[in-house]
């Protein structure tokens, strides 16, 4: 097998040295990145079971998405009851609820059953898009004065929490928790 651009050959064995460090006998190949000891301690469980760590992180995200779905439906109903309100935010809330429920189902399917490199790549791309939508939903609803102001703040805060969760999972992709290390 010929070495690929990101591969290195050691003693007739081709290895992918794109990620952090790999030990080969007495020598160590490093990527040049500094390791953060706090993050290393936080993600020590990821090293032994990367796939399990991905599934646990996704389970927490799905719980937040289901909660977001419920809150989004309640928020859309409260907004639609107010006659002074534009229908745009009501539609955005319903659409966001639908997307999060669909994404939770399809993401679970991709991670559990259909985890090819292409499917996981599309899944991570969709994660970035939906996380940005959550940031926009946060910005739209945080200071919105129609409907229930308390409900608007809860909806906005939950959208921001999902933004952080989805962005954090994308940032850890392949490095800390091994999104691609044990999948496909």
PDB file of C-alpha atoms in Angstrom:
ATOM      1  CA  UNK A   1       0.000   0.000   0.000  1.00  0.00           C
ATOM      2  CA  UNK A   2       1.491   3.351  -1.051  1.00  0.00           C
ATOM      3  CA  UNK A   3       1.610   6.114   1.551  1.00  0.00           C
ATOM      4  CA  UNK A   4      -1.002   8.819   1.242  1.00  0.00           C
ATOM      5  CA  UNK A   5      -0.187  12.500   1.768  1.00  0.00           C
ATOM      6  CA  UNK A   6      -1.048  12.383   5.494  1.00  0.00           C
ATOM      7  CA  UNK A   7       0.521   8.964   6.080  1.00  0.00           C
ATOM      8  CA  UNK A   8       4.000   8.091   7.296  1.00  0.00           C
ATOM      9  CA  UNK A   9       5.745   4.737   6.907  1.00  0.00           C
ATOM     10  CA  UNK A  10       7.598   3.166   9.851  1.00  0.00           C
ATOM     11  CA  UNK A  11       9.222  -0.260   9.397  1.00  0.00           C
ATOM     12  CA  UNK A  12       7.009  -1.206   6.441  1.00  0.00           C
ATOM     13  CA  UNK A  13       3.854  -0.084   8.280  1.00  0.00           C
ATOM     14  CA  UNK A  14       1.869   2.904   6.980  1.00  0.00           C
ATOM     15  CA  UNK A  15       0.138   4.958   9.660  1.00  0.00           C
ATOM     16  CA  UNK A  16      -2.039   8.047   9.639  1.00  0.00           C
ATOM     17  CA  UNK A  17      -0.209  10.682  11.693  1.00  0.00           C
ATOM     18  CA  UNK A  18      -2.778  13.445  11.208  1.00  0.00           C
ATOM     19  CA  UNK A  19      -4.056  13.385  14.789  1.00  0.00           C
ATOM     20  CA  UNK A  20      -2.303  13.976  18.127  1.00  0.00           C
ATOM     21  CA  UNK A  21       0.496  11.507  18.881  1.00  0.00           C
ATOM     22  CA  UNK A  22       1.114   7.833  18.294  1.00  0.00           C
ATOM     23  CA  UNK A  23       3.773   5.719  19.974  1.00  0.00           C
ATOM     24  CA  UNK A  24       6.001   3.431  17.892  1.00  0.00           C
ATOM     25  CA  UNK A  25       8.394   1.626  20.165  1.00  0.00           C
ATOM     26  CA  UNK A  26      10.730   4.251  21.563  1.00  0.00           C
ATOM     27  CA  UNK A  27       9.794   7.011  19.100  1.00  0.00           C
ATOM     28  CA  UNK A  28       6.769   9.294  19.249  1.00  0.00           C
ATOM     29  CA  UNK A  29       5.204  11.121  16.314  1.00  0.00           C
ATOM     30  CA  UNK A  30       3.454  14.348  17.346  1.00  0.00           C
ATOM     31  CA  UNK A  31       1.321  16.816  15.463  1.00  0.00           C
ATOM     32  CA  UNK A  32       2.939  19.859  17.048  1.00  0.00           C
ATOM     33  CA  UNK A  33      -0.154  20.828  19.078  1.00  0.00           C
ATOM     34  CA  UNK A  34       0.181  21.560  22.783  1.00  0.00           C
ATOM     35  CA  UNK A  35      -1.884  19.307  25.016  1.00  0.00           C
ATOM     36  CA  UNK A  36      -4.109  20.925  27.609  1.00  0.00           C
ATOM     37  CA  UNK A  37      -3.881  18.894  30.857  1.00  0.00           C
ATOM     38  CA  UNK A  38      -7.350  19.983  31.996  1.00  0.00           C
ATOM     39  CA  UNK A  39      -8.975  18.848  28.742  1.00  0.00           C
ATOM     40  CA  UNK A  40      -6.940  15.657  28.812  1.00  0.00           C
ATOM     41  CA  UNK A  41      -8.365  14.834  32.255  1.00  0.00           C
ATOM     42  CA  UNK A  42     -11.904  15.733  31.164  1.00  0.00           C
ATOM     43  CA  UNK A  43     -11.769  13.490  28.116  1.00  0.00           C
ATOM     44  CA  UNK A  44      -9.800  10.578  29.553  1.00  0.00           C
ATOM     45  CA  UNK A  45     -12.848   8.337  29.125  1.00  0.00           C
ATOM     46  CA  UNK A  46     -12.864   9.114  25.397  1.00  0.00           C
ATOM     47  CA  UNK A  47      -9.493   7.475  24.858  1.00  0.00           C
ATOM     48  CA  UNK A  48     -10.604   3.975  25.769  1.00  0.00           C
ATOM     49  CA  UNK A  49     -14.107   4.089  24.255  1.00  0.00           C
ATOM     50  CA  UNK A  50     -14.380   6.738  21.537  1.00  0.00           C
ATOM     51  CA  UNK A  51     -17.577   5.359  20.025  1.00  0.00           C
ATOM     52  CA  UNK A  52     -19.272   5.108  23.427  1.00  0.00           C
ATOM     53  CA  UNK A  53     -18.275   8.672  24.215  1.00  0.00           C
ATOM     54  CA  UNK A  54     -19.796   9.867  20.961  1.00  0.00           C
ATOM     55  CA  UNK A  55     -23.038   8.016  21.700  1.00  0.00           C
ATOM     56  CA  UNK A  56     -23.235   9.428  25.232  1.00  0.00           C
ATOM     57  CA  UNK A  57     -22.620  12.972  23.987  1.00  0.00           C
ATOM     58  CA  UNK A  58     -25.272  12.508  21.318  1.00  0.00           C
ATOM     59  CA  UNK A  59     -27.758  11.149  23.888  1.00  0.00           C
ATOM     60  CA  UNK A  60     -27.363  14.306  25.979  1.00  0.00           C
ATOM     61  CA  UNK A  61     -27.816  16.415  22.849  1.00  0.00           C
ATOM     62  CA  UNK A  62     -30.964  14.491  21.885  1.00  0.00           C
ATOM     63  CA  UNK A  63     -32.424  15.146  25.337  1.00  0.00           C
ATOM     64  CA  UNK A  64     -31.829  18.868  24.849  1.00  0.00           C
ATOM     65  CA  UNK A  65     -33.354  18.685  21.357  1.00  0.00           C
ATOM     66  CA  UNK A  66     -36.514  16.986  22.611  1.00  0.00           C
ATOM     67  CA  UNK A  67     -36.815  19.611  25.347  1.00  0.00           C
ATOM     68  CA  UNK A  68     -36.236  22.303  22.718  1.00  0.00           C
ATOM     69  CA  UNK A  69     -38.946  20.755  20.517  1.00  0.00           C
ATOM     70  CA  UNK A  70     -41.483  20.950  23.354  1.00  0.00           C
ATOM     71  CA  UNK A  71     -40.518  24.515  24.310  1.00  0.00           C
ATOM     72  CA  UNK A  72     -40.556  25.627  20.652  1.00  0.00           C
ATOM     73  CA  UNK A  73     -44.096  24.317  20.136  1.00  0.00           C
ATOM     74  CA  UNK A  74     -45.271  26.052  23.324  1.00  0.00           C
ATOM     75  CA  UNK A  75     -43.518  29.268  22.271  1.00  0.00           C
ATOM     76  CA  UNK A  76     -45.047  29.174  18.789  1.00  0.00           C
ATOM     77  CA  UNK A  77     -48.519  28.647  20.260  1.00  0.00           C
ATOM     78  CA  UNK A  78     -48.056  31.586  22.646  1.00  0.00           C
ATOM     79  CA  UNK A  79     -46.829  33.833  19.845  1.00  0.00           C
ATOM     80  CA  UNK A  80     -49.672  32.861  17.505  1.00  0.00           C
ATOM     81  CA  UNK A  81     -52.234  33.796  20.183  1.00  0.00           C
ATOM     82  CA  UNK A  82     -51.020  37.421  20.147  1.00  0.00           C
ATOM     83  CA  UNK A  83     -52.632  39.296  17.250  1.00  0.00           C
ATOM     84  CA  UNK A  84     -50.014  42.065  17.141  1.00  0.00           C
ATOM     85  CA  UNK A  85     -47.219  39.625  16.381  1.00  0.00           C
ATOM     86  CA  UNK A  86     -45.713  38.960  12.986  1.00  0.00           C
ATOM     87  CA  UNK A  87     -46.141  35.386  11.798  1.00  0.00           C
ATOM     88  CA  UNK A  88     -42.447  35.183  10.898  1.00  0.00           C
ATOM     89  CA  UNK A  89     -41.265  34.279  14.403  1.00  0.00           C
ATOM     90  CA  UNK A  90     -44.149  31.867  14.843  1.00  0.00           C
ATOM     91  CA  UNK A  91     -43.155  30.072  11.640  1.00  0.00           C
ATOM     92  CA  UNK A  92     -39.487  30.173  12.683  1.00  0.00           C
ATOM     93  CA  UNK A  93     -40.352  28.567  15.996  1.00  0.00           C
ATOM     94  CA  UNK A  94     -42.411  25.778  14.394  1.00  0.00           C
ATOM     95  CA  UNK A  95     -39.741  25.223  11.734  1.00  0.00           C
ATOM     96  CA  UNK A  96     -37.018  25.069  14.374  1.00  0.00           C
ATOM     97  CA  UNK A  97     -39.021  22.522  16.372  1.00  0.00           C
ATOM     98  CA  UNK A  98     -39.494  20.365  13.278  1.00  0.00           C
ATOM     99  CA  UNK A  99     -35.796  20.571  12.320  1.00  0.00           C
ATOM    100  CA  UNK A 100     -34.569  19.640  15.784  1.00  0.00           C
ATOM    101  CA  UNK A 101     -36.848  16.631  16.075  1.00  0.00           C
ATOM    102  CA  UNK A 102     -35.915  15.472  12.576  1.00  0.00           C
ATOM    103  CA  UNK A 103     -32.214  16.071  13.239  1.00  0.00           C
ATOM    104  CA  UNK A 104     -32.361  14.096  16.485  1.00  0.00           C
ATOM    105  CA  UNK A 105     -33.896  11.116  14.684  1.00  0.00           C
ATOM    106  CA  UNK A 106     -31.635  11.257  11.630  1.00  0.00           C
ATOM    107  CA  UNK A 107     -28.519  11.922  13.710  1.00  0.00           C
ATOM    108  CA  UNK A 108     -29.246   8.880  15.850  1.00  0.00           C
ATOM    109  CA  UNK A 109     -29.732   6.816  12.700  1.00  0.00           C
ATOM    110  CA  UNK A 110     -26.423   8.027  11.243  1.00  0.00           C
ATOM    111  CA  UNK A 111     -24.437   7.431  14.428  1.00  0.00           C
ATOM    112  CA  UNK A 112     -25.948   4.055  15.313  1.00  0.00           C
ATOM    113  CA  UNK A 113     -26.752   2.377  11.991  1.00  0.00           C
ATOM    114  CA  UNK A 114     -25.290   4.170   8.983  1.00  0.00           C
ATOM    115  CA  UNK A 115     -21.942   5.511  10.120  1.00  0.00           C
ATOM    116  CA  UNK A 116     -19.975   5.767   6.893  1.00  0.00           C
ATOM    117  CA  UNK A 117     -17.455   8.552   6.462  1.00  0.00           C
ATOM    118  CA  UNK A 118     -19.753  10.365   4.028  1.00  0.00           C
ATOM    119  CA  UNK A 119     -22.814  10.112   6.298  1.00  0.00           C
ATOM    120  CA  UNK A 120     -20.879  11.292   9.353  1.00  0.00           C
ATOM    121  CA  UNK A 121     -19.427  14.175   7.316  1.00  0.00           C
ATOM    122  CA  UNK A 122     -22.892  15.254   6.182  1.00  0.00           C
ATOM    123  CA  UNK A 123     -24.096  14.894   9.759  1.00  0.00           C
ATOM    124  CA  UNK A 124     -21.312  17.155  11.056  1.00  0.00           C
ATOM    125  CA  UNK A 125     -22.083  19.716   8.329  1.00  0.00           C
ATOM    126  CA  UNK A 126     -25.756  19.712   9.279  1.00  0.00           C
ATOM    127  CA  UNK A 127     -24.714  20.095  12.918  1.00  0.00           C
ATOM    128  CA  UNK A 128     -22.875  23.304  12.068  1.00  0.00           C
ATOM    129  CA  UNK A 129     -25.865  24.681  10.127  1.00  0.00           C
ATOM    130  CA  UNK A 130     -28.374  23.876  12.871  1.00  0.00           C
ATOM    131  CA  UNK A 131     -26.093  25.281  15.565  1.00  0.00           C
ATOM    132  CA  UNK A 132     -25.958  28.569  13.647  1.00  0.00           C
ATOM    133  CA  UNK A 133     -29.749  28.538  13.368  1.00  0.00           C
ATOM    134  CA  UNK A 134     -29.892  28.187  17.141  1.00  0.00           C
ATOM    135  CA  UNK A 135     -27.679  31.235  17.526  1.00  0.00           C
ATOM    136  CA  UNK A 136     -30.050  33.233  15.294  1.00  0.00           C
ATOM    137  CA  UNK A 137     -33.075  31.969  17.255  1.00  0.00           C
ATOM    138  CA  UNK A 138     -31.381  33.104  20.459  1.00  0.00           C
ATOM    139  CA  UNK A 139     -30.765  36.567  18.996  1.00  0.00           C
ATOM    140  CA  UNK A 140     -34.337  36.856  17.723  1.00  0.00           C
ATOM    141  CA  UNK A 141     -36.110  35.761  20.907  1.00  0.00           C
ATOM    142  CA  UNK A 142     -33.950  37.024  23.783  1.00  0.00           C
ATOM    143  CA  UNK A 143     -35.400  40.562  23.802  1.00  0.00           C
ATOM    144  CA  UNK A 144     -38.731  39.804  22.118  1.00  0.00           C
ATOM    145  CA  UNK A 145     -41.569  41.524  24.000  1.00  0.00           C
ATOM    146  CA  UNK A 146     -44.666  39.830  22.535  1.00  0.00           C
ATOM    147  CA  UNK A 147     -46.243  36.676  23.877  1.00  0.00           C
ATOM    148  CA  UNK A 148     -44.800  35.468  27.157  1.00  0.00           C
ATOM    149  CA  UNK A 149     -41.566  37.335  27.880  1.00  0.00           C
ATOM    150  CA  UNK A 150     -40.542  34.592  30.327  1.00  0.00           C
ATOM    151  CA  UNK A 151     -41.258  31.935  27.667  1.00  0.00           C
ATOM    152  CA  UNK A 152     -39.235  33.923  25.120  1.00  0.00           C
ATOM    153  CA  UNK A 153     -36.236  33.993  27.447  1.00  0.00           C
ATOM    154  CA  UNK A 154     -36.485  30.259  28.186  1.00  0.00           C
ATOM    155  CA  UNK A 155     -36.740  29.506  24.470  1.00  0.00           C
ATOM    156  CA  UNK A 156     -33.796  31.786  23.683  1.00  0.00           C
ATOM    157  CA  UNK A 157     -31.643  30.348  26.467  1.00  0.00           C
ATOM    158  CA  UNK A 158     -32.371  26.782  25.372  1.00  0.00           C
ATOM    159  CA  UNK A 159     -31.504  27.718  21.777  1.00  0.00           C
ATOM    160  CA  UNK A 160     -28.206  29.165  23.012  1.00  0.00           C
ATOM    161  CA  UNK A 161     -27.497  26.034  25.070  1.00  0.00           C
ATOM    162  CA  UNK A 162     -28.072  23.896  21.973  1.00  0.00           C
ATOM    163  CA  UNK A 163     -25.818  26.230  20.003  1.00  0.00           C
ATOM    164  CA  UNK A 164     -23.088  25.576  22.548  1.00  0.00           C
ATOM    165  CA  UNK A 165     -23.693  21.832  22.613  1.00  0.00           C
ATOM    166  CA  UNK A 166     -23.727  21.417  18.847  1.00  0.00           C
ATOM    167  CA  UNK A 167     -20.766  23.730  18.332  1.00  0.00           C
ATOM    168  CA  UNK A 168     -18.810  21.947  21.045  1.00  0.00           C
ATOM    169  CA  UNK A 169     -19.451  18.563  19.466  1.00  0.00           C
ATOM    170  CA  UNK A 170     -18.308  19.857  16.122  1.00  0.00           C
ATOM    171  CA  UNK A 171     -15.156  21.375  17.622  1.00  0.00           C
ATOM    172  CA  UNK A 172     -14.260  18.097  19.344  1.00  0.00           C
ATOM    173  CA  UNK A 173     -14.861  16.179  16.131  1.00  0.00           C
ATOM    174  CA  UNK A 174     -12.038  13.751  15.564  1.00  0.00           C
ATOM    175  CA  UNK A 175      -9.651  15.314  18.083  1.00  0.00           C
ATOM    176  CA  UNK A 176     -10.741  15.038  21.703  1.00  0.00           C
ATOM    177  CA  UNK A 177     -13.568  12.537  21.643  1.00  0.00           C
ATOM    178  CA  UNK A 178     -12.844  10.849  18.336  1.00  0.00           C
ATOM    179  CA  UNK A 179     -15.991  11.421  16.276  1.00  0.00           C
ATOM    180  CA  UNK A 180     -14.294   9.707  13.386  1.00  0.00           C
ATOM    181  CA  UNK A 181     -11.866   7.531  15.329  1.00  0.00           C
ATOM    182  CA  UNK A 182     -14.241   4.659  16.043  1.00  0.00           C
ATOM    183  CA  UNK A 183     -16.915   5.255  13.433  1.00  0.00           C
ATOM    184  CA  UNK A 184     -16.777   3.935   9.917  1.00  0.00           C
TER     185      UNK A 184
END
